[in-house]
Coordinates of C-alpha atoms and ligand atoms in Angstrom, one line a residue:
X1 CA -17.4 7.5 -24.0
X2 CA -16.6 9.9 -21.2
X3 CA -17.4 9.0 -17.6
X4 CA -18.1 11.4 -14.8
X5 CA -16.7 10.4 -11.4
X6 CA -18.3 12.4 -8.6
X7 CA -18.6 11.7 -5.0
X8 CA -22.3 10.6 -5.4
X9 CA -21.1 7.2 -6.6
X10 CA -19.1 6.7 -3.4
X11 CA -22.2 7.6 -1.3
X12 CA -24.4 5.3 -3.5
X13 CA -22.0 2.4 -3.0
X14 CA -22.0 2.9 0.8
X15 CA -25.8 3.1 0.8
X16 CA -26.1 -0.2 -1.1
X17 CA -24.1 -2.1 1.5
X18 CA -26.6 -4.8 2.6
X19 CA -26.4 -5.5 6.3
X20 CA -28.1 -8.9 6.1
X21 CA -25.9 -10.0 3.2
X22 CA -22.8 -9.0 5.0
X23 CA -23.7 -10.6 8.3
X24 CA -24.9 -13.8 6.6
X25 CA -21.5 -14.0 4.8
X26 CA -19.7 -13.7 8.2
X27 CA -21.9 -16.4 9.7
X28 CA -21.3 -18.7 6.6
X29 CA -17.5 -18.4 6.6
X30 CA -17.4 -19.0 10.4
X31 CA -18.9 -22.4 9.9
X32 CA -15.7 -23.6 8.2
X33 CA -13.5 -24.5 11.1
X34 CA -16.2 -23.8 13.6
X35 CA -15.3 -24.7 17.2
X36 CA -17.9 -25.9 19.7
X37 CA -17.3 -22.7 21.8
X38 CA -18.3 -20.4 18.9
X39 CA -14.8 -19.7 17.8
X40 CA -13.0 -20.7 14.6
X41 CA -9.9 -22.8 14.1
X42 CA -9.0 -22.5 10.4
X43 CA -5.2 -22.9 10.0
X44 CA -3.4 -21.4 7.1
X45 CA -3.6 -23.5 3.9
X46 CA -5.3 -26.4 5.8
X47 CA -8.1 -28.3 4.1
X48 CA -10.5 -26.0 5.9
X49 CA -8.8 -22.9 4.5
X50 CA -8.9 -24.5 1.0
X51 CA -12.6 -25.2 1.5
X52 CA -13.2 -21.5 2.5
X53 CA -11.2 -20.3 -0.5
X54 CA -13.2 -22.5 -2.8
X55 CA -16.5 -20.9 -1.7
X56 CA -15.2 -17.4 -2.0
X57 CA -13.8 -18.1 -5.5
X58 CA -17.2 -19.2 -6.5
X59 CA -18.9 -16.2 -5.0
X60 CA -16.4 -13.8 -6.7
X61 CA -17.0 -15.5 -10.1
X62 CA -20.8 -15.1 -9.5
X63 CA -20.1 -11.4 -9.0
X64 CA -18.4 -11.2 -12.4
X65 CA -14.9 -10.9 -11.0
X66 CA -11.8 -12.4 -12.5
X67 CA -9.9 -14.6 -10.0
X68 CA -6.2 -15.0 -9.9
X69 CA -3.5 -16.3 -7.5
X70 CA 0.3 -16.0 -7.1
X71 CA 3.2 -18.2 -5.9
X72 CA 2.3 -17.6 -2.3
X73 CA -1.4 -18.7 -2.8
X74 CA -2.7 -15.2 -2.3
X75 CA -6.1 -14.8 -4.0
X76 CA -7.2 -11.8 -6.0
X77 CA -10.8 -11.0 -7.0
X78 CA -10.9 -8.2 -9.5
X79 CA -13.8 -6.1 -10.6
X80 CA -12.9 -4.3 -13.8
X81 CA -12.8 -0.5 -14.1
X82 CA -13.5 1.7 -17.1
X83 CA -9.8 2.2 -17.5
X84 CA -7.0 -0.4 -17.3
X85 CA -5.1 1.5 -14.6
X86 CA -3.4 0.1 -11.5
X87 CA -6.2 -1.3 -9.2
X88 CA -7.3 -0.2 -5.8
X89 CA -7.0 -3.1 -3.4
X90 CA -8.7 -4.1 -0.2
X91 CA -8.8 -7.4 1.7
X92 CA -7.2 -9.2 4.6
X93 CA -6.8 -12.9 5.7
X94 CA -9.0 -15.9 6.4
X95 CA -6.6 -18.0 8.4
X96 CA -7.2 -17.9 12.1
X97 CA -5.6 -18.6 15.5
X98 CA -6.2 -22.0 16.9
X99 CA -8.8 -20.5 19.4
X100 CA -9.6 -17.7 17.1
X101 CA -12.7 -15.6 16.5
X102 CA -15.0 -15.3 13.5
X103 CA -14.0 -11.7 12.6
X104 CA -10.2 -11.4 12.8
X105 CA -9.2 -11.1 9.1
X106 CA -12.5 -12.7 7.8
X107 CA -14.3 -9.4 8.4
X108 CA -12.0 -7.4 6.1
X109 CA -12.3 -10.0 3.3
X110 CA -16.1 -10.3 3.5
X111 CA -16.5 -6.5 3.7
X112 CA -14.5 -6.4 0.5
X113 CA -16.9 -8.8 -1.0
X114 CA -19.8 -6.8 0.3
X115 CA -18.4 -3.7 -1.4
X116 CA -18.2 -5.6 -4.7
X117 CA -21.8 -6.6 -4.4
X118 CA -22.9 -3.1 -3.3
X119 CA -21.1 -1.6 -6.3
X120 CA -23.0 -4.0 -8.6
X121 CA -26.3 -3.2 -6.9
X122 CA -25.7 0.5 -7.2
X123 CA -24.7 0.2 -10.8
X124 CA -21.5 2.1 -10.1
X125 CA -18.6 1.8 -12.6
X126 CA -15.3 3.0 -11.3
X127 CA -12.4 4.4 -13.2
X128 CA -9.9 1.9 -11.8
X129 CA -10.4 -1.9 -11.2
X130 CA -11.1 -2.9 -7.6
X131 CA -9.4 -6.0 -6.2
X132 CA -10.3 -7.9 -3.1
X133 CA -7.3 -9.9 -1.8
X134 CA -7.0 -12.9 0.5
X135 CA -3.5 -12.8 1.9
X136 CA -2.0 -16.2 2.9
X137 CA -0.9 -17.1 6.4
X138 CA -1.3 -13.7 8.1
X139 CA -1.5 -15.1 11.6
X140 CA 1.9 -16.9 11.6
X141 CA 0.4 -19.4 14.0
X142 CA 1.0 -22.5 11.9
X143 CA 4.0 -21.2 9.9
X144 CA 6.2 -18.4 11.2
X145 CA 6.6 -15.6 10.4
X146 CA 3.1 -14.1 9.9
X147 CA 2.0 -12.2 6.9
X148 CA 3.9 -14.5 4.5
X149 CA 1.4 -13.8 1.6
X150 CA 1.5 -10.0 1.8
X151 CA 5.2 -9.8 2.5
X152 CA 6.1 -12.0 -0.5
X153 CA 3.7 -10.1 -2.7
X154 CA 5.6 -6.9 -1.9
X155 CA 9.0 -8.6 -1.8
X156 CA 8.9 -11.9 -3.9
X157 CA 12.5 -12.8 -2.9
X158 CA 11.2 -13.8 0.5
X159 CA 9.2 -16.7 -0.8
X160 CA 12.1 -19.1 -1.3
X161 CA 12.9 -18.9 2.5
X162 CA 9.3 -19.3 3.4
X163 CA 8.8 -22.6 1.5
X164 CA 11.1 -24.6 3.8
X165 CA 9.4 -23.5 7.0
X166 CA 7.8 -26.4 8.8
X167 CA 4.7 -26.6 11.0
X168 CA 4.5 -28.5 14.3
X169 CA 3.7 -31.7 12.3
X170 CA 6.7 -31.2 10.1
X171 CA 4.7 -30.2 7.0
X172 CA 6.6 -27.6 4.9
X173 CA 4.9 -24.4 3.8
X174 CA 6.0 -25.2 0.3
X175 CA 4.1 -28.5 0.3
X176 CA 0.9 -26.6 1.3
X177 CA 1.5 -24.1 -1.5
X178 CA 1.8 -26.9 -4.0
X179 CA -1.4 -28.5 -2.6
X180 CA -3.2 -25.2 -3.0
X181 CA -2.1 -25.0 -6.6
X182 CA -3.3 -28.5 -7.2
X183 CA -6.7 -27.7 -5.6
X184 CA -7.2 -24.7 -8.0
X185 CA -5.3 -25.7 -11.2
X186 CA -7.1 -23.5 -13.5
X187 CA -6.6 -20.2 -11.7
X188 CA -4.6 -17.6 -13.6
X189 CA -1.5 -16.2 -12.1
X190 CA -1.9 -12.6 -11.2
X191 CA 0.4 -10.3 -13.3
X192 CA 2.7 -8.4 -10.9
X193 CA 2.4 -4.7 -11.0
X194 CA 1.6 -1.4 -9.4
X195 CA -1.3 -1.1 -6.9
X196 CA -2.9 2.4 -6.7
X197 CA -3.8 2.1 -3.0
X198 CA -4.6 -0.6 -0.3
X199 CA -7.2 -0.1 2.4
X200 CA -7.7 -2.9 5.0
X201 CA -10.8 -3.0 7.3
X202 CA -10.2 -4.9 10.5
X203 CA -11.5 -5.2 14.1
X204 CA -9.4 -3.3 16.5
X205 CA -8.7 -6.3 18.7
X206 CA -8.1 -4.0 21.6
X207 CA -10.3 -1.8 24.0
X208 CA -9.6 1.7 22.9
X209 CA -12.5 2.5 20.5
X210 CA -15.0 0.9 22.8
X211 CA -13.7 2.8 25.8
X212 CA -14.0 6.0 23.8
X213 CA -17.4 5.0 22.5
X214 CA -16.1 5.7 19.0
X215 CA -17.5 3.6 16.1
X216 CA -14.7 4.0 13.6
X217 CA -10.9 4.1 13.9
X218 CA -8.8 5.9 11.3
X219 CA -5.7 3.8 11.6
X220 CA -2.5 5.9 11.1
X221 CA 0.0 3.2 11.6
X222 CA 1.2 -0.1 13.2
X223 CA 3.6 -0.6 16.1
X224 CA 6.9 -2.5 15.6
X225 CA 7.2 -6.2 16.3
X226 CA 9.9 -8.7 17.2
X227 CA 9.4 -12.5 17.1
X228 CA 12.0 -15.0 18.3
X229 CA 12.3 -18.7 19.1
X230 CA 14.5 -19.5 22.1
X231 CA 15.8 -23.0 22.7
X232 CA 17.2 -23.9 26.2
X233 CA 19.0 -27.2 26.5
X234 CA 19.8 -29.4 29.5
X235 CA 20.2 -33.2 30.1
X236 CA 17.4 -35.7 30.3
X237 CA 17.6 -37.8 33.5
X238 CA 15.4 -39.7 35.9
X239 CA 13.0 -37.6 37.9
X240 CA 13.2 -39.9 40.9
X241 CA 16.8 -40.7 41.2
X242 CA 18.7 -37.6 40.1
X243 CA 19.7 -35.3 43.0
X244 CA 18.7 -31.6 42.5
X245 CA 22.3 -30.4 42.8
X246 CA 23.5 -32.4 39.7
X247 CA 20.5 -31.7 37.4
X248 CA 20.7 -29.8 34.1
X249 CA 17.0 -29.1 33.9
X250 CA 16.1 -27.2 30.6
X251 CA 12.8 -26.0 32.1
X252 CA 14.6 -24.4 35.1
X253 CA 16.9 -22.6 32.6
X254 CA 13.9 -21.6 30.3
X255 CA 11.9 -20.2 33.2
X256 CA 14.9 -18.2 34.4
X257 CA 15.5 -16.8 30.8
X258 CA 11.8 -16.0 30.4
X259 CA 11.9 -14.0 33.6
X260 CA 14.9 -12.1 32.7
X261 CA 13.5 -11.1 29.3
X262 CA 10.1 -10.0 30.8
X263 CA 12.0 -7.9 33.3
X264 CA 14.1 -5.9 30.8
X265 CA 11.2 -5.7 28.3
X266 CA 9.0 -3.9 30.8
X267 CA 11.9 -1.8 32.1
X268 CA 12.7 -0.7 28.6
X269 CA 9.2 -0.3 27.2
X270 CA 7.1 0.9 30.2
X271 CA 3.3 0.8 29.8
X272 CA 3.4 0.6 26.0
X273 CA 5.5 -2.6 26.1
X274 CA 3.7 -5.9 25.0
X275 CA 5.7 -9.1 25.8
X276 CA 4.3 -12.6 25.3
X277 CA 5.8 -16.1 25.6
X278 CA 2.9 -17.9 23.8
X279 CA 4.3 -21.1 22.5
X280 CA 6.2 -23.8 24.4
X281 CA 7.6 -27.2 23.5
X282 CA 9.2 -29.5 26.1
X283 CA 11.4 -32.5 25.2
X284 CA 10.8 -35.3 25.9
X285 CA 7.7 -33.9 27.6
X286 CA 7.4 -36.8 30.0
X287 CA 6.2 -36.5 33.6
X288 CA 9.1 -38.4 35.0
X289 CA 12.0 -37.3 32.8
X290 CA 13.9 -34.1 33.5
X291 CA 13.5 -31.9 30.4
X292 CA 16.5 -32.1 28.0
X293 CA 15.2 -29.1 25.9
X294 CA 12.6 -26.4 26.1
X295 CA 11.8 -24.2 23.2
X296 CA 9.6 -21.1 23.6
X297 CA 8.6 -18.1 21.6
X298 CA 9.0 -14.4 22.3
X299 CA 6.6 -11.8 20.9
X300 CA 7.6 -8.2 21.7
X301 CA 5.8 -5.1 20.4
X302 CA 6.4 -1.4 20.9
X303 CA 5.6 1.8 19.0
X304 CA 9.1 3.4 19.6
X305 CA 11.9 2.2 17.3
X306 CA 14.5 3.1 19.9
X307 CA 12.9 0.8 22.5
X308 CA 12.8 -2.0 19.9
X309 CA 16.6 -1.5 19.3
X310 CA 17.3 -1.5 23.1
X311 CA 15.2 -4.7 23.4
X312 CA 17.3 -6.3 20.6
X313 CA 20.5 -5.4 22.4
X314 CA 19.3 -6.6 25.8
X315 CA 18.1 -9.9 24.4
X316 CA 21.5 -10.5 22.7
X317 CA 23.2 -9.9 26.1
X318 CA 20.8 -12.1 27.9
X319 CA 21.4 -15.0 25.5
X320 CA 25.2 -14.5 25.5
X321 CA 25.3 -15.0 29.3
X322 CA 24.2 -18.6 28.9
X323 CA 26.8 -19.4 26.2
X324 CA 26.0 -22.9 24.8
X325 CA 22.8 -23.7 26.6
X326 CA 20.5 -21.1 25.1
X327 CA 20.0 -20.6 21.3
X328 CA 18.1 -17.7 19.8
X329 CA 16.4 -18.0 16.4
X330 CA 14.9 -14.7 15.0
X331 CA 11.6 -15.3 13.3
X332 CA 10.2 -11.9 12.3
X333 CA 10.9 -8.3 12.8
X334 CA 9.4 -5.1 11.5
X335 CA 9.8 -1.5 12.5
X336 CA 6.8 0.7 13.3
X337 CA 4.9 1.8 10.2
X338 CA 3.2 5.2 9.6
X339 CA 0.6 5.0 6.8
X340 CA 0.5 7.5 3.8
X341 CA -1.3 10.7 4.7
X342 CA -3.2 10.6 1.4
X343 CA -4.7 7.2 2.2
X344 CA -5.4 8.2 5.8
X345 CA -7.2 11.3 4.5
X346 CA -9.4 9.2 2.3
X347 CA -10.4 7.1 5.3
X348 CA -11.1 10.2 7.4
X349 CA -13.1 11.8 4.6
X350 CA -15.2 8.7 4.2
X351 CA -16.1 8.7 7.9
X352 CA -17.1 12.4 7.6
X353 CA -19.1 11.9 4.4
X354 CA -21.1 9.2 6.2
X355 CA -21.6 11.3 9.3
X356 CA -19.8 8.7 11.5
X357 CA -17.7 9.7 14.5
X358 CA -14.1 8.5 14.2
X359 CA -10.7 8.9 15.9
X360 CA -7.1 8.3 14.9
X361 CA -5.6 5.1 16.3
X362 CA -2.3 3.2 16.0
X363 CA -2.7 -0.6 15.6
X364 CA -1.2 -2.8 18.3
X365 CA -1.6 -5.8 16.1
X366 CA 0.2 -6.2 12.8
X367 CA -1.8 -6.7 9.6
X368 CA -1.1 -7.3 5.9
X369 CA -1.2 -3.5 5.6
X370 CA 2.1 -3.5 7.4
X371 CA 3.8 -4.8 4.2
X372 CA 1.5 -3.2 1.6
X373 CA 2.5 0.2 3.1
X374 CA 5.9 -0.3 1.5
X375 CA 4.2 -1.0 -1.9
X376 CA 1.5 1.7 -2.2
X377 CA -0.4 4.3 -0.2
X378 CA -2.0 2.2 2.5
X379 CA -4.3 2.8 5.5
X380 CA -6.8 0.9 7.6
X381 CA -10.2 1.3 9.1
X382 CA -11.0 -0.2 12.6
X383 CA -14.3 -1.1 14.2
X384 CA -14.5 -1.7 18.0
X385 CA -14.0 -5.1 19.6
X386 CA -16.4 -5.9 22.4
X387 CA -14.3 -5.9 25.6
X388 CA -11.2 -5.5 23.5
X389 CA -11.2 -9.3 23.1
X390 CA -9.6 -11.1 20.1
X391 CA -7.6 -14.2 19.4
X392 CA -10.3 -15.7 21.6
X393 CA -13.6 -17.4 20.7
X394 CA -15.4 -14.6 22.5
X395 CA -14.2 -12.1 19.8
X396 CA -17.2 -10.0 18.8
X397 CA -18.3 -6.6 17.3
X398 CA -21.7 -5.0 17.3
X399 CA -23.5 -5.5 14.0
X400 CA -24.1 -1.8 13.6
X401 CA -20.3 -1.3 13.8
X402 CA -19.6 -4.1 11.3
X403 CA -22.0 -2.4 8.8
X404 CA -20.7 1.1 9.3
X405 CA -17.1 -0.1 8.9
X406 CA -18.2 -1.7 5.6
X407 CA -20.0 1.5 4.4
X408 CA -16.9 3.6 5.2
X409 CA -14.7 1.0 3.3
X410 CA -17.1 1.2 0.3
X411 CA -17.0 5.0 0.2
X412 CA -13.2 5.1 0.6
X413 CA -12.6 2.5 -2.1
X414 CA -14.8 4.2 -4.7
X415 CA -13.2 7.6 -4.1
X416 CA -9.7 6.0 -4.5
X417 CA -10.9 4.0 -7.6
X418 CA -12.0 7.2 -9.3
X419 CA -8.7 9.0 -8.8
X420 CA -7.1 9.8 -12.1
X421 CA -3.6 9.6 -10.6
Ligands
HGY501 O1 0.0 -11.0 15.7 C1 -0.7 -10.1 15.2 O2 -0.6 -9.0 15.5 C2 -1.7 -10.5 14.1 O3 -3.0 -10.6 14.8 N1 -1.4 -11.7 13.4
MN502 MN1 -5.9 -10.2 11.6
MN503 MN1 -4.9 -12.2 14.4

């Protein structure tokens, strides 16, 4: 039987996106890990994450999809195509920040589900299979680095090192992977193999689209990132009896090192620099004991690889000046990524086909697309974030934008699914 694949099926799929079904699915997922302030706290591979995964597995099965997983607990929901060719993939993550919002990651996964449902409603059969993925531990908040699922999908050799990473309670990532496997013992293991293209829909998490009053972002790439943990050591002593001149206060040293890093990061990176010292641990963390050790994290982002290299050199110099009292542990680094023009063009064409205004944008946040871009033609679609707020319970996007982003995703995916090569 010959099949015709014309652009009308992409338009029909987009038209069958059901706003109420999409928005209801976002509300439903947000109840798992809901915070009293309207945000979501659903740590990677926590019992809450497992709960959320269970519900989405059941929904995928009800949609007629096959469900599979892999050694890093990524989940894959596959809608068959007419031909057994490499699939087109979409998806994102459902783990959140501790004071996260209801859209970061979840929106991309649920929009993927909405596309599966819209294709079924429209009676569209595509040439290629369509897969929606849930990538494990994108945030990197519980286990560093971030994007463990997507990076080990692209480069399986990374997983061995990830398994021994511990969270703040001392639980290893490997133990949570084993618990995930035990929670879903009958899931098939996804056969590795080529992916035709990957498109990720995500909230912008910044202010640019809203400031430009543009409903859709055609994401052309992602800026570079450096994550480090820095441990400063001193000597515990009594807060009341120890004279200031003889102290070795680890917090005094940490505050000094933090200040030096912030100064050279901003000098090197200018307005485009993003430097954050977000996580701190003080030992023994007692009001009346001088800190013996302070460990803090550094998150540096910049679009220019030369600035990232200069930052690396300046950081090494800074640490070397303190010889034995300051120890640096690199956690994650990735150069800036530029997406494949062919995938970007599909996104741009979808926005035009749907009559939606769009603009090119480089992502300030990293996403699973950062790694998929090494594996297959990859691009992203952004929708505006109200006030540019994210990683915050106030994270929000207008419903009309959530729907138009999903329609653009549906159009783009069907066009890619119908590509012969
Ligand atoms: O940190 C990031 O850019 C992403 O939100 N995890
Ligand atoms: Mn995200
Ligand atoms: Mn995030």
